[in-house]
Amino acid sequence: MTTFVKGHGTENDFVLLDDPEGTLDLTPELIRHLADRRAGLGADGVIRVVRSAAAGQDAAGEWFMDYWNSDGSAAEMCGNGSRVFVAHLLRRGWITLGDGDEVAITTRGGVLPVSRRGDLFSIDLGAWQVAGGPAAVTAGGDVTVTFPGMPPLPGLSVALSNPHVVVVLPDVATLEALDLTVPPVVEPAPPHGTNVEIVVPMHDQSIQNELGHLRMRVHERGSGETRSCGTGTVAAAIAARAWGGDLAPDHWRVDVPGGTLYVDAEGTSSEGDSAKLTGPAVIVAEGELVDVVVS
């Protein structure tokens, strides 16, 4: 018997499969079936909840977040998914986590600390960098991104657990009208694909702000447009911070279609050692899978 839960972080939704001892035969075909919104349970991604040792992960975190995109491809990690992952571990009684306490989780992107902040969870995604360095920041980007019916726009590549490219638009109306039913074309094409975040600054850019504010939509590699992307909101704040120069804040509010997330980034305009993502995690249902073969 394989138990599962369905959860979301700002409506970026996941199926989490309980497999603490690592006995589940997880395949891309199974991932696609579970993520299918008609034939399966429906999700942007699937997370296997397994102990690091059972998954062959020699890491400090006891639990491994085995994350898969809805198309059956494996990904380094997921910012929203990591919060739902920890909320699930807490609900199952597999960890204890008081307000302000921290737990380390293992991902393909490394061992990352997640802390509890009242009803919210915060994950430190660690080191980040603007892929093209200061030259890309000065130029406004290092790639071009083309959306249907629009000319190519500059995009800034951000390396942060997952690969990201951030594009800025002039107003909310243009953002809302953007066609994300097909993948944006990024040139040069990243070798392993990329998430594309599209943002509109909402704060007053003429003065020093304690809190930056962005509106964002996202097209995720392997999943298409989603209601939210955790690492993407962090990449968006990093890019906006880089474009803003010395006046740009370190703290950001990012509004996505599924809700609001908060980002704290430290470092220069092109690199840093810490980037924290804070937001909610909601468990909405649980049950048992009846057609999964367990070895």
PDB file of C-alpha atoms in Angstrom:
ATOM      1  CA  MET A   1       0.000   0.000   0.000  1.00  0.00           C
ATOM      2  CA  THR A   2       1.283   3.452  -0.938  1.00  0.00           C
ATOM      3  CA  THR A   3      -0.204   6.457   0.837  1.00  0.00           C
ATOM      4  CA  PHE A   4      -0.170   9.930  -0.619  1.00  0.00           C
ATOM      5  CA  VAL A   5      -1.145  13.487   0.193  1.00  0.00           C
ATOM      6  CA  LYS A   6      -2.084  16.372  -2.079  1.00  0.00           C
ATOM      7  CA  GLY A   7      -0.767  19.787  -1.104  1.00  0.00           C
ATOM      8  CA  HIS A   8       0.158  23.177  -2.494  1.00  0.00           C
ATOM      9  CA  GLY A   9       2.294  26.245  -1.850  1.00  0.00           C
ATOM     10  CA  THR A  10       0.560  29.343  -3.272  1.00  0.00           C
ATOM     11  CA  GLU A  11      -1.402  26.978  -5.559  1.00  0.00           C
ATOM     12  CA  ASN A  12       1.730  25.333  -6.983  1.00  0.00           C
ATOM     13  CA  ASP A  13       0.409  21.826  -6.303  1.00  0.00           C
ATOM     14  CA  PHE A  14       2.037  18.476  -5.644  1.00  0.00           C
ATOM     15  CA  VAL A  15       1.326  14.814  -5.022  1.00  0.00           C
ATOM     16  CA  LEU A  16       3.567  13.518  -2.227  1.00  0.00           C
ATOM     17  CA  LEU A  17       4.153   9.762  -2.073  1.00  0.00           C
ATOM     18  CA  ASP A  18       5.081   8.165   1.239  1.00  0.00           C
ATOM     19  CA  ASP A  19       8.071   5.868   0.661  1.00  0.00           C
ATOM     20  CA  PRO A  20      10.258   6.198   3.789  1.00  0.00           C
ATOM     21  CA  GLU A  21      12.147   2.951   3.168  1.00  0.00           C
ATOM     22  CA  GLY A  22      12.654   3.469  -0.569  1.00  0.00           C
ATOM     23  CA  THR A  23      10.605   0.516  -1.900  1.00  0.00           C
ATOM     24  CA  LEU A  24       8.469   2.350  -4.473  1.00  0.00           C
ATOM     25  CA  ASP A  25       9.223   1.676  -8.133  1.00  0.00           C
ATOM     26  CA  LEU A  26       9.019   5.243  -9.384  1.00  0.00           C
ATOM     27  CA  THR A  27       9.108   5.711 -13.168  1.00  0.00           C
ATOM     28  CA  PRO A  28       8.534   8.674 -15.516  1.00  0.00           C
ATOM     29  CA  GLU A  29       5.371   6.916 -16.743  1.00  0.00           C
ATOM     30  CA  LEU A  30       4.018   6.723 -13.201  1.00  0.00           C
ATOM     31  CA  ILE A  31       4.883  10.390 -12.577  1.00  0.00           C
ATOM     32  CA  ARG A  32       3.006  11.477 -15.701  1.00  0.00           C
ATOM     33  CA  HIS A  33       0.018   9.334 -14.725  1.00  0.00           C
ATOM     34  CA  LEU A  34      -0.194  10.756 -11.206  1.00  0.00           C
ATOM     35  CA  ALA A  35       0.254  14.350 -12.397  1.00  0.00           C
ATOM     36  CA  ASP A  36      -2.403  14.055 -15.115  1.00  0.00           C
ATOM     37  CA  ARG A  37      -5.362  16.262 -14.146  1.00  0.00           C
ATOM     38  CA  ARG A  38      -7.897  13.946 -15.785  1.00  0.00           C
ATOM     39  CA  ALA A  39      -6.524  10.407 -15.560  1.00  0.00           C
ATOM     40  CA  GLY A  40      -4.554  10.837 -12.334  1.00  0.00           C
ATOM     41  CA  LEU A  41      -4.526  12.989  -9.212  1.00  0.00           C
ATOM     42  CA  GLY A  42      -3.370  16.179 -10.940  1.00  0.00           C
ATOM     43  CA  ALA A  43      -0.274  18.132  -9.958  1.00  0.00           C
ATOM     44  CA  ASP A  44       2.516  20.408 -11.144  1.00  0.00           C
ATOM     45  CA  GLY A  45       4.975  17.948  -9.647  1.00  0.00           C
ATOM     46  CA  VAL A  46       5.352  14.688  -7.728  1.00  0.00           C
ATOM     47  CA  ILE A  47       7.499  14.316  -4.607  1.00  0.00           C
ATOM     48  CA  ARG A  48       8.640  10.998  -3.200  1.00  0.00           C
ATOM     49  CA  VAL A  49       9.083  11.265   0.577  1.00  0.00           C
ATOM     50  CA  VAL A  50      11.998   8.952   1.352  1.00  0.00           C
ATOM     51  CA  ARG A  51      14.781   8.745   3.902  1.00  0.00           C
ATOM     52  CA  SER A  52      18.079   9.904   2.433  1.00  0.00           C
ATOM     53  CA  ALA A  53      19.851   6.666   3.319  1.00  0.00           C
ATOM     54  CA  ALA A  54      17.152   4.559   1.652  1.00  0.00           C
ATOM     55  CA  ALA A  55      17.461   6.691  -1.502  1.00  0.00           C
ATOM     56  CA  GLY A  56      21.240   6.276  -1.603  1.00  0.00           C
ATOM     57  CA  GLN A  57      21.798   9.905  -0.655  1.00  0.00           C
ATOM     58  CA  ASP A  58      24.852  10.317   1.588  1.00  0.00           C
ATOM     59  CA  ALA A  59      23.810  13.639   3.063  1.00  0.00           C
ATOM     60  CA  ALA A  60      23.212  15.373   6.372  1.00  0.00           C
ATOM     61  CA  GLY A  61      19.455  15.684   5.925  1.00  0.00           C
ATOM     62  CA  GLU A  62      17.537  12.631   7.144  1.00  0.00           C
ATOM     63  CA  TRP A  63      14.792  13.071   4.525  1.00  0.00           C
ATOM     64  CA  PHE A  64      15.243  13.289   0.754  1.00  0.00           C
ATOM     65  CA  MET A  65      12.808  15.313  -1.363  1.00  0.00           C
ATOM     66  CA  ASP A  66      12.782  13.266  -4.573  1.00  0.00           C
ATOM     67  CA  TYR A  67      11.170  15.843  -6.859  1.00  0.00           C
ATOM     68  CA  TRP A  68       9.779  15.186 -10.358  1.00  0.00           C
ATOM     69  CA  ASN A  69       8.161  17.531 -12.868  1.00  0.00           C
ATOM     70  CA  SER A  70       4.749  16.624 -14.236  1.00  0.00           C
ATOM     71  CA  ASP A  71       6.268  15.492 -17.561  1.00  0.00           C
ATOM     72  CA  GLY A  72       8.251  12.755 -15.773  1.00  0.00           C
ATOM     73  CA  SER A  73      11.603  14.553 -15.703  1.00  0.00           C
ATOM     74  CA  ALA A  74      13.578  14.847 -12.469  1.00  0.00           C
ATOM     75  CA  ALA A  75      14.462  18.314 -11.158  1.00  0.00           C
ATOM     76  CA  GLU A  76      17.018  19.593  -8.668  1.00  0.00           C
ATOM     77  CA  MET A  77      14.415  20.761  -6.160  1.00  0.00           C
ATOM     78  CA  CYS A  78      11.324  22.942  -5.767  1.00  0.00           C
ATOM     79  CA  GLY A  79      10.985  25.945  -3.464  1.00  0.00           C
ATOM     80  CA  ASN A  80       7.228  25.687  -2.959  1.00  0.00           C
ATOM     81  CA  GLY A  81       7.429  21.907  -2.838  1.00  0.00           C
ATOM     82  CA  SER A  82      10.067  21.996  -0.106  1.00  0.00           C
ATOM     83  CA  ARG A  83       7.690  23.819   2.228  1.00  0.00           C
ATOM     84  CA  VAL A  84       4.876  21.352   1.503  1.00  0.00           C
ATOM     85  CA  PHE A  85       7.391  18.519   1.989  1.00  0.00           C
ATOM     86  CA  VAL A  86       8.309  19.753   5.482  1.00  0.00           C
ATOM     87  CA  ALA A  87       4.670  20.438   6.392  1.00  0.00           C
ATOM     88  CA  HIS A  88       3.895  16.831   5.439  1.00  0.00           C
ATOM     89  CA  LEU A  89       6.786  15.428   7.482  1.00  0.00           C
ATOM     90  CA  LEU A  90       5.537  17.455  10.437  1.00  0.00           C
ATOM     91  CA  ARG A  91       1.958  16.284   9.988  1.00  0.00           C
ATOM     92  CA  ARG A  92       3.046  12.651   9.755  1.00  0.00           C
ATOM     93  CA  GLY A  93       5.023  13.017  12.983  1.00  0.00           C
ATOM     94  CA  TRP A  94       8.277  12.102  11.213  1.00  0.00           C
ATOM     95  CA  ILE A  95       9.884  15.337  12.434  1.00  0.00           C
ATOM     96  CA  THR A  96       9.207  17.873  15.175  1.00  0.00           C
ATOM     97  CA  LEU A  97       9.561  21.556  14.386  1.00  0.00           C
ATOM     98  CA  GLY A  98       8.677  24.335  16.791  1.00  0.00           C
ATOM     99  CA  ASP A  99       8.303  27.979  15.830  1.00  0.00           C
ATOM    100  CA  GLY A 100      11.787  29.198  14.851  1.00  0.00           C
ATOM    101  CA  ASP A 101      13.219  25.673  14.676  1.00  0.00           C
ATOM    102  CA  GLU A 102      15.053  24.389  11.590  1.00  0.00           C
ATOM    103  CA  VAL A 103      15.342  21.060   9.792  1.00  0.00           C
ATOM    104  CA  ALA A 104      17.755  20.099   7.004  1.00  0.00           C
ATOM    105  CA  ILE A 105      16.296  18.377   3.945  1.00  0.00           C
ATOM    106  CA  THR A 106      18.223  16.667   1.175  1.00  0.00           C
ATOM    107  CA  THR A 107      17.523  17.613  -2.457  1.00  0.00           C
ATOM    108  CA  ARG A 108      19.319  17.110  -5.751  1.00  0.00           C
ATOM    109  CA  GLY A 109      20.319  20.748  -5.352  1.00  0.00           C
ATOM    110  CA  GLY A 110      22.029  20.079  -2.019  1.00  0.00           C
ATOM    111  CA  VAL A 111      21.107  19.953   1.664  1.00  0.00           C
ATOM    112  CA  LEU A 112      18.895  22.936   2.472  1.00  0.00           C
ATOM    113  CA  PRO A 113      17.596  24.268   5.822  1.00  0.00           C
ATOM    114  CA  VAL A 114      13.875  24.870   6.299  1.00  0.00           C
ATOM    115  CA  SER A 115      12.583  26.770   9.327  1.00  0.00           C
ATOM    116  CA  ARG A 116       9.120  27.339  10.734  1.00  0.00           C
ATOM    117  CA  ARG A 117       7.810  30.897  11.116  1.00  0.00           C
ATOM    118  CA  GLY A 118       4.421  30.592  12.757  1.00  0.00           C
ATOM    119  CA  ASP A 119       2.072  29.299  10.059  1.00  0.00           C
ATOM    120  CA  LEU A 120       4.696  29.841   7.344  1.00  0.00           C
ATOM    121  CA  PHE A 121       7.876  28.013   6.342  1.00  0.00           C
ATOM    122  CA  SER A 122      11.154  29.526   5.179  1.00  0.00           C
ATOM    123  CA  ILE A 123      13.845  27.787   3.131  1.00  0.00           C
ATOM    124  CA  ASP A 124      17.365  29.076   2.573  1.00  0.00           C
ATOM    125  CA  LEU A 125      18.272  28.180  -0.999  1.00  0.00           C
ATOM    126  CA  GLY A 126      21.935  28.989  -0.366  1.00  0.00           C
ATOM    127  CA  ALA A 127      24.401  30.439  -2.853  1.00  0.00           C
ATOM    128  CA  TRP A 128      23.161  32.129  -6.024  1.00  0.00           C
ATOM    129  CA  GLN A 129      24.644  34.018  -8.919  1.00  0.00           C
ATOM    130  CA  VAL A 130      23.720  35.964 -11.994  1.00  0.00           C
ATOM    131  CA  ALA A 131      25.110  33.591 -14.608  1.00  0.00           C
ATOM    132  CA  GLY A 132      26.660  36.298 -16.776  1.00  0.00           C
ATOM    133  CA  GLY A 133      28.142  38.207 -13.837  1.00  0.00           C
ATOM    134  CA  PRO A 134      28.347  42.023 -13.592  1.00  0.00           C
ATOM    135  CA  ALA A 135      28.577  42.370 -17.380  1.00  0.00           C
ATOM    136  CA  ALA A 136      25.152  40.758 -17.808  1.00  0.00           C
ATOM    137  CA  VAL A 137      23.687  43.036 -15.132  1.00  0.00           C
ATOM    138  CA  THR A 138      25.089  46.131 -16.861  1.00  0.00           C
ATOM    139  CA  ALA A 139      23.790  44.959 -20.240  1.00  0.00           C
ATOM    140  CA  GLY A 140      20.350  44.200 -18.786  1.00  0.00           C
ATOM    141  CA  GLY A 141      20.557  40.537 -19.718  1.00  0.00           C
ATOM    142  CA  ASP A 142      22.597  37.739 -21.249  1.00  0.00           C
ATOM    143  CA  VAL A 143      19.917  35.960 -23.337  1.00  0.00           C
ATOM    144  CA  THR A 144      16.856  36.885 -25.386  1.00  0.00           C
ATOM    145  CA  VAL A 145      13.376  35.536 -24.706  1.00  0.00           C
ATOM    146  CA  THR A 146      10.604  35.461 -27.292  1.00  0.00           C
ATOM    147  CA  PHE A 147       6.909  35.062 -26.473  1.00  0.00           C
ATOM    148  CA  PRO A 148       4.181  34.527 -29.102  1.00  0.00           C
ATOM    149  CA  GLY A 149       3.315  37.762 -30.887  1.00  0.00           C
ATOM    150  CA  MET A 150       6.100  39.768 -29.238  1.00  0.00           C
ATOM    151  CA  PRO A 151       9.605  40.828 -30.293  1.00  0.00           C
ATOM    152  CA  PRO A 152      12.604  39.272 -28.469  1.00  0.00           C
ATOM    153  CA  LEU A 153      13.172  40.699 -24.985  1.00  0.00           C
ATOM    154  CA  PRO A 154      16.344  40.663 -22.864  1.00  0.00           C
ATOM    155  CA  GLY A 155      16.462  38.066 -20.098  1.00  0.00           C
ATOM    156  CA  LEU A 156      18.810  37.713 -17.138  1.00  0.00           C
ATOM    157  CA  SER A 157      19.961  34.176 -16.253  1.00  0.00           C
ATOM    158  CA  VAL A 158      20.047  33.342 -12.538  1.00  0.00           C
ATOM    159  CA  ALA A 159      21.613  30.160 -11.158  1.00  0.00           C
ATOM    160  CA  LEU A 160      19.740  29.138  -8.001  1.00  0.00           C
ATOM    161  CA  SER A 161      19.203  25.412  -7.378  1.00  0.00           C
ATOM    162  CA  ASN A 162      17.205  25.344 -10.629  1.00  0.00           C
ATOM    163  CA  PRO A 163      18.081  27.385 -13.752  1.00  0.00           C
ATOM    164  CA  HIS A 164      16.064  30.572 -14.308  1.00  0.00           C
ATOM    165  CA  VAL A 165      15.740  33.409 -16.800  1.00  0.00           C
ATOM    166  CA  VAL A 166      13.972  36.597 -15.682  1.00  0.00           C
ATOM    167  CA  VAL A 167      12.269  39.058 -18.045  1.00  0.00           C
ATOM    168  CA  VAL A 168      10.806  42.437 -17.050  1.00  0.00           C
ATOM    169  CA  LEU A 169       7.685  43.945 -18.634  1.00  0.00           C
ATOM    170  CA  PRO A 170       6.462  47.554 -18.417  1.00  0.00           C
ATOM    171  CA  ASP A 171       2.982  47.048 -16.964  1.00  0.00           C
ATOM    172  CA  VAL A 172       0.502  44.568 -15.502  1.00  0.00           C
ATOM    173  CA  ALA A 173      -1.768  44.626 -18.572  1.00  0.00           C
ATOM    174  CA  THR A 174       1.064  43.353 -20.764  1.00  0.00           C
ATOM    175  CA  LEU A 175       1.904  40.702 -18.163  1.00  0.00           C
ATOM    176  CA  GLU A 176      -1.690  39.456 -17.977  1.00  0.00           C
ATOM    177  CA  ALA A 177      -2.037  39.322 -21.776  1.00  0.00           C
ATOM    178  CA  LEU A 178       1.131  37.274 -22.237  1.00  0.00           C
ATOM    179  CA  ASP A 179       0.642  33.901 -23.950  1.00  0.00           C
ATOM    180  CA  LEU A 180       2.336  31.191 -21.862  1.00  0.00           C
ATOM    181  CA  THR A 181       0.473  28.250 -23.391  1.00  0.00           C
ATOM    182  CA  VAL A 182       3.666  27.467 -25.319  1.00  0.00           C
ATOM    183  CA  PRO A 183       7.221  27.534 -23.953  1.00  0.00           C
ATOM    184  CA  PRO A 184       9.062  30.848 -24.375  1.00  0.00           C
ATOM    185  CA  VAL A 185      12.018  30.597 -26.755  1.00  0.00           C
ATOM    186  CA  VAL A 186      15.289  31.351 -24.971  1.00  0.00           C
ATOM    187  CA  GLU A 187      18.398  32.051 -27.045  1.00  0.00           C
ATOM    188  CA  PRO A 188      21.042  30.819 -26.645  1.00  0.00           C
ATOM    189  CA  ALA A 189      19.079  27.774 -25.511  1.00  0.00           C
ATOM    190  CA  PRO A 190      20.136  26.551 -22.023  1.00  0.00           C
ATOM    191  CA  PRO A 191      21.490  22.977 -22.275  1.00  0.00           C
ATOM    192  CA  HIS A 192      19.172  21.635 -19.570  1.00  0.00           C
ATOM    193  CA  GLY A 193      16.227  23.946 -20.136  1.00  0.00           C
ATOM    194  CA  THR A 194      15.150  26.744 -17.843  1.00  0.00           C
ATOM    195  CA  ASN A 195      12.253  28.260 -15.950  1.00  0.00           C
ATOM    196  CA  VAL A 196      11.218  31.667 -17.292  1.00  0.00           C
ATOM    197  CA  GLU A 197       9.898  34.289 -14.863  1.00  0.00           C
ATOM    198  CA  ILE A 198       8.166  37.413 -16.168  1.00  0.00           C
ATOM    199  CA  VAL A 199       7.891  40.337 -13.746  1.00  0.00           C
ATOM    200  CA  VAL A 200       6.498  43.841 -13.409  1.00  0.00           C
ATOM    201  CA  PRO A 201       7.909  46.119 -10.664  1.00  0.00           C
ATOM    202  CA  MET A 202       5.109  47.411  -8.433  1.00  0.00           C
ATOM    203  CA  HIS A 203       7.136  49.548  -5.999  1.00  0.00           C
ATOM    204  CA  ASP A 204       8.350  53.137  -6.351  1.00  0.00           C
ATOM    205  CA  GLN A 205      11.726  52.739  -8.048  1.00  0.00           C
ATOM    206  CA  SER A 206      12.800  56.351  -7.542  1.00  0.00           C
ATOM    207  CA  ILE A 207      13.560  56.066  -3.823  1.00  0.00           C
ATOM    208  CA  GLN A 208      15.188  53.689  -1.378  1.00  0.00           C
ATOM    209  CA  ASN A 209      12.644  51.009  -0.423  1.00  0.00           C
ATOM    210  CA  GLU A 210      12.763  48.635   2.516  1.00  0.00           C
ATOM    211  CA  LEU A 211      10.531  46.189   0.666  1.00  0.00           C
ATOM    212  CA  GLY A 212      10.563  45.653  -3.085  1.00  0.00           C
ATOM    213  CA  HIS A 213       7.352  44.505  -4.746  1.00  0.00           C
ATOM    214  CA  LEU A 214       6.889  42.456  -7.937  1.00  0.00           C
ATOM    215  CA  ARG A 215       4.053  40.869  -9.891  1.00  0.00           C
ATOM    216  CA  MET A 216       5.097  37.637 -11.607  1.00  0.00           C
ATOM    217  CA  ARG A 217       4.005  34.867 -13.943  1.00  0.00           C
ATOM    218  CA  VAL A 218       6.135  31.830 -14.702  1.00  0.00           C
ATOM    219  CA  HIS A 219       6.604  29.108 -17.295  1.00  0.00           C
ATOM    220  CA  GLU A 220       8.346  26.126 -15.669  1.00  0.00           C
ATOM    221  CA  ARG A 221      10.403  23.636 -17.640  1.00  0.00           C
ATOM    222  CA  GLY A 222       8.647  20.290 -17.580  1.00  0.00           C
ATOM    223  CA  SER A 223       5.370  21.699 -16.235  1.00  0.00           C
ATOM    224  CA  GLY A 224       4.282  24.693 -18.334  1.00  0.00           C
ATOM    225  CA  GLU A 225       2.709  27.740 -16.714  1.00  0.00           C
ATOM    226  CA  THR A 226       2.093  27.220 -13.007  1.00  0.00           C
ATOM    227  CA  ARG A 227       0.298  29.341 -10.436  1.00  0.00           C
ATOM    228  CA  SER A 228       3.559  29.893  -8.576  1.00  0.00           C
ATOM    229  CA  CYS A 229       7.238  28.935  -8.561  1.00  0.00           C
ATOM    230  CA  GLY A 230       9.187  29.224  -5.325  1.00  0.00           C
ATOM    231  CA  THR A 231      12.725  29.300  -6.665  1.00  0.00           C
ATOM    232  CA  GLY A 232      11.397  31.443  -9.509  1.00  0.00           C
ATOM    233  CA  THR A 233      10.189  34.151  -7.129  1.00  0.00           C
ATOM    234  CA  VAL A 234      13.651  34.214  -5.574  1.00  0.00           C
ATOM    235  CA  ALA A 235      15.302  34.434  -8.997  1.00  0.00           C
ATOM    236  CA  ALA A 236      12.906  37.247  -9.919  1.00  0.00           C
ATOM    237  CA  ALA A 237      13.802  39.210  -6.786  1.00  0.00           C
ATOM    238  CA  ILE A 238      17.515  38.637  -7.414  1.00  0.00           C
ATOM    239  CA  ALA A 239      17.198  39.937 -10.978  1.00  0.00           C
ATOM    240  CA  ALA A 240      15.136  42.971  -9.911  1.00  0.00           C
ATOM    241  CA  ARG A 241      17.656  43.636  -7.149  1.00  0.00           C
ATOM    242  CA  ALA A 242      20.498  43.473  -9.685  1.00  0.00           C
ATOM    243  CA  TRP A 243      18.730  45.791 -12.144  1.00  0.00           C
ATOM    244  CA  GLY A 244      17.906  48.237  -9.329  1.00  0.00           C
ATOM    245  CA  GLY A 245      21.534  48.813  -8.349  1.00  0.00           C
ATOM    246  CA  ASP A 246      22.549  50.374  -5.034  1.00  0.00           C
ATOM    247  CA  LEU A 247      19.013  51.584  -4.226  1.00  0.00           C
ATOM    248  CA  ALA A 248      17.465  48.142  -4.527  1.00  0.00           C
ATOM    249  CA  PRO A 249      16.256  46.477  -1.304  1.00  0.00           C
ATOM    250  CA  ASP A 250      17.240  43.052   0.004  1.00  0.00           C
ATOM    251  CA  HIS A 251      13.666  42.168   0.985  1.00  0.00           C
ATOM    252  CA  TRP A 252      10.913  41.516  -1.557  1.00  0.00           C
ATOM    253  CA  ARG A 253       7.237  40.724  -1.817  1.00  0.00           C
ATOM    254  CA  VAL A 254       6.352  38.744  -4.941  1.00  0.00           C
ATOM    255  CA  ASP A 255       2.704  38.380  -5.965  1.00  0.00           C
ATOM    256  CA  VAL A 256       1.980  35.344  -8.146  1.00  0.00           C
ATOM    257  CA  PRO A 257      -1.407  34.126  -9.454  1.00  0.00           C
ATOM    258  CA  GLY A 258      -1.627  31.705  -6.518  1.00  0.00           C
ATOM    259  CA  GLY A 259      -0.760  34.107  -3.684  1.00  0.00           C
ATOM    260  CA  THR A 260       2.148  35.994  -2.140  1.00  0.00           C
ATOM    261  CA  LEU A 261       5.702  34.938  -1.277  1.00  0.00           C
ATOM    262  CA  TYR A 262       8.551  36.773   0.430  1.00  0.00           C
ATOM    263  CA  VAL A 263      12.245  36.782  -0.473  1.00  0.00           C
ATOM    264  CA  ASP A 264      15.337  37.856   1.457  1.00  0.00           C
ATOM    265  CA  ALA A 265      18.520  37.980  -0.633  1.00  0.00           C
ATOM    266  CA  GLU A 266      22.007  38.950   0.486  1.00  0.00           C
ATOM    267  CA  GLY A 267      25.161  39.665  -1.509  1.00  0.00           C
ATOM    268  CA  THR A 268      26.381  41.861  -4.341  1.00  0.00           C
ATOM    269  CA  SER A 269      24.336  42.663  -7.435  1.00  0.00           C
ATOM    270  CA  SER A 270      25.570  39.486  -9.132  1.00  0.00           C
ATOM    271  CA  GLU A 271      26.195  36.857  -6.429  1.00  0.00           C
ATOM    272  CA  GLY A 272      25.487  35.944  -2.832  1.00  0.00           C
ATOM    273  CA  ASP A 273      25.617  33.165  -0.255  1.00  0.00           C
ATOM    274  CA  SER A 274      22.013  33.238   0.946  1.00  0.00           C
ATOM    275  CA  ALA A 275      18.531  33.615  -0.534  1.00  0.00           C
ATOM    276  CA  LYS A 276      15.513  32.821   1.641  1.00  0.00           C
ATOM    277  CA  LEU A 277      12.002  32.054   0.459  1.00  0.00           C
ATOM    278  CA  THR A 278       9.074  32.332   2.885  1.00  0.00           C
ATOM    279  CA  GLY A 279       5.484  31.327   2.302  1.00  0.00           C
ATOM    280  CA  PRO A 280       2.605  29.004   3.186  1.00  0.00           C
ATOM    281  CA  ALA A 281       2.223  25.242   2.804  1.00  0.00           C
ATOM    282  CA  VAL A 282      -1.212  23.616   2.668  1.00  0.00           C
ATOM    283  CA  ILE A 283      -2.143  19.925   2.824  1.00  0.00           C
ATOM    284  CA  VAL A 284      -5.585  19.435   1.268  1.00  0.00           C
ATOM    285  CA  ALA A 285      -6.171  15.671   0.976  1.00  0.00           C
ATOM    286  CA  GLU A 286      -4.724  12.229   1.630  1.00  0.00           C
ATOM    287  CA  GLY A 287      -5.442   8.712   0.462  1.00  0.00           C
ATOM    288  CA  GLU A 288      -4.091   5.435  -0.896  1.00  0.00           C
ATOM    289  CA  LEU A 289      -2.915   4.561  -4.390  1.00  0.00           C
ATOM    290  CA  VAL A 290      -4.483   1.376  -5.719  1.00  0.00           C
ATOM    291  CA  ASP A 291      -2.597   0.799  -8.990  1.00  0.00           C
ATOM    292  CA  VAL A 292       1.044   1.346  -8.026  1.00  0.00           C
ATOM    293  CA  VAL A 293       3.367  -1.672  -8.024  1.00  0.00           C
ATOM    294  CA  VAL A 294       5.614  -1.708  -4.947  1.00  0.00           C
ATOM    295  CA  SER A 295       8.624  -3.996  -5.091  1.00  0.00           C
TER     296      SER A 295
END
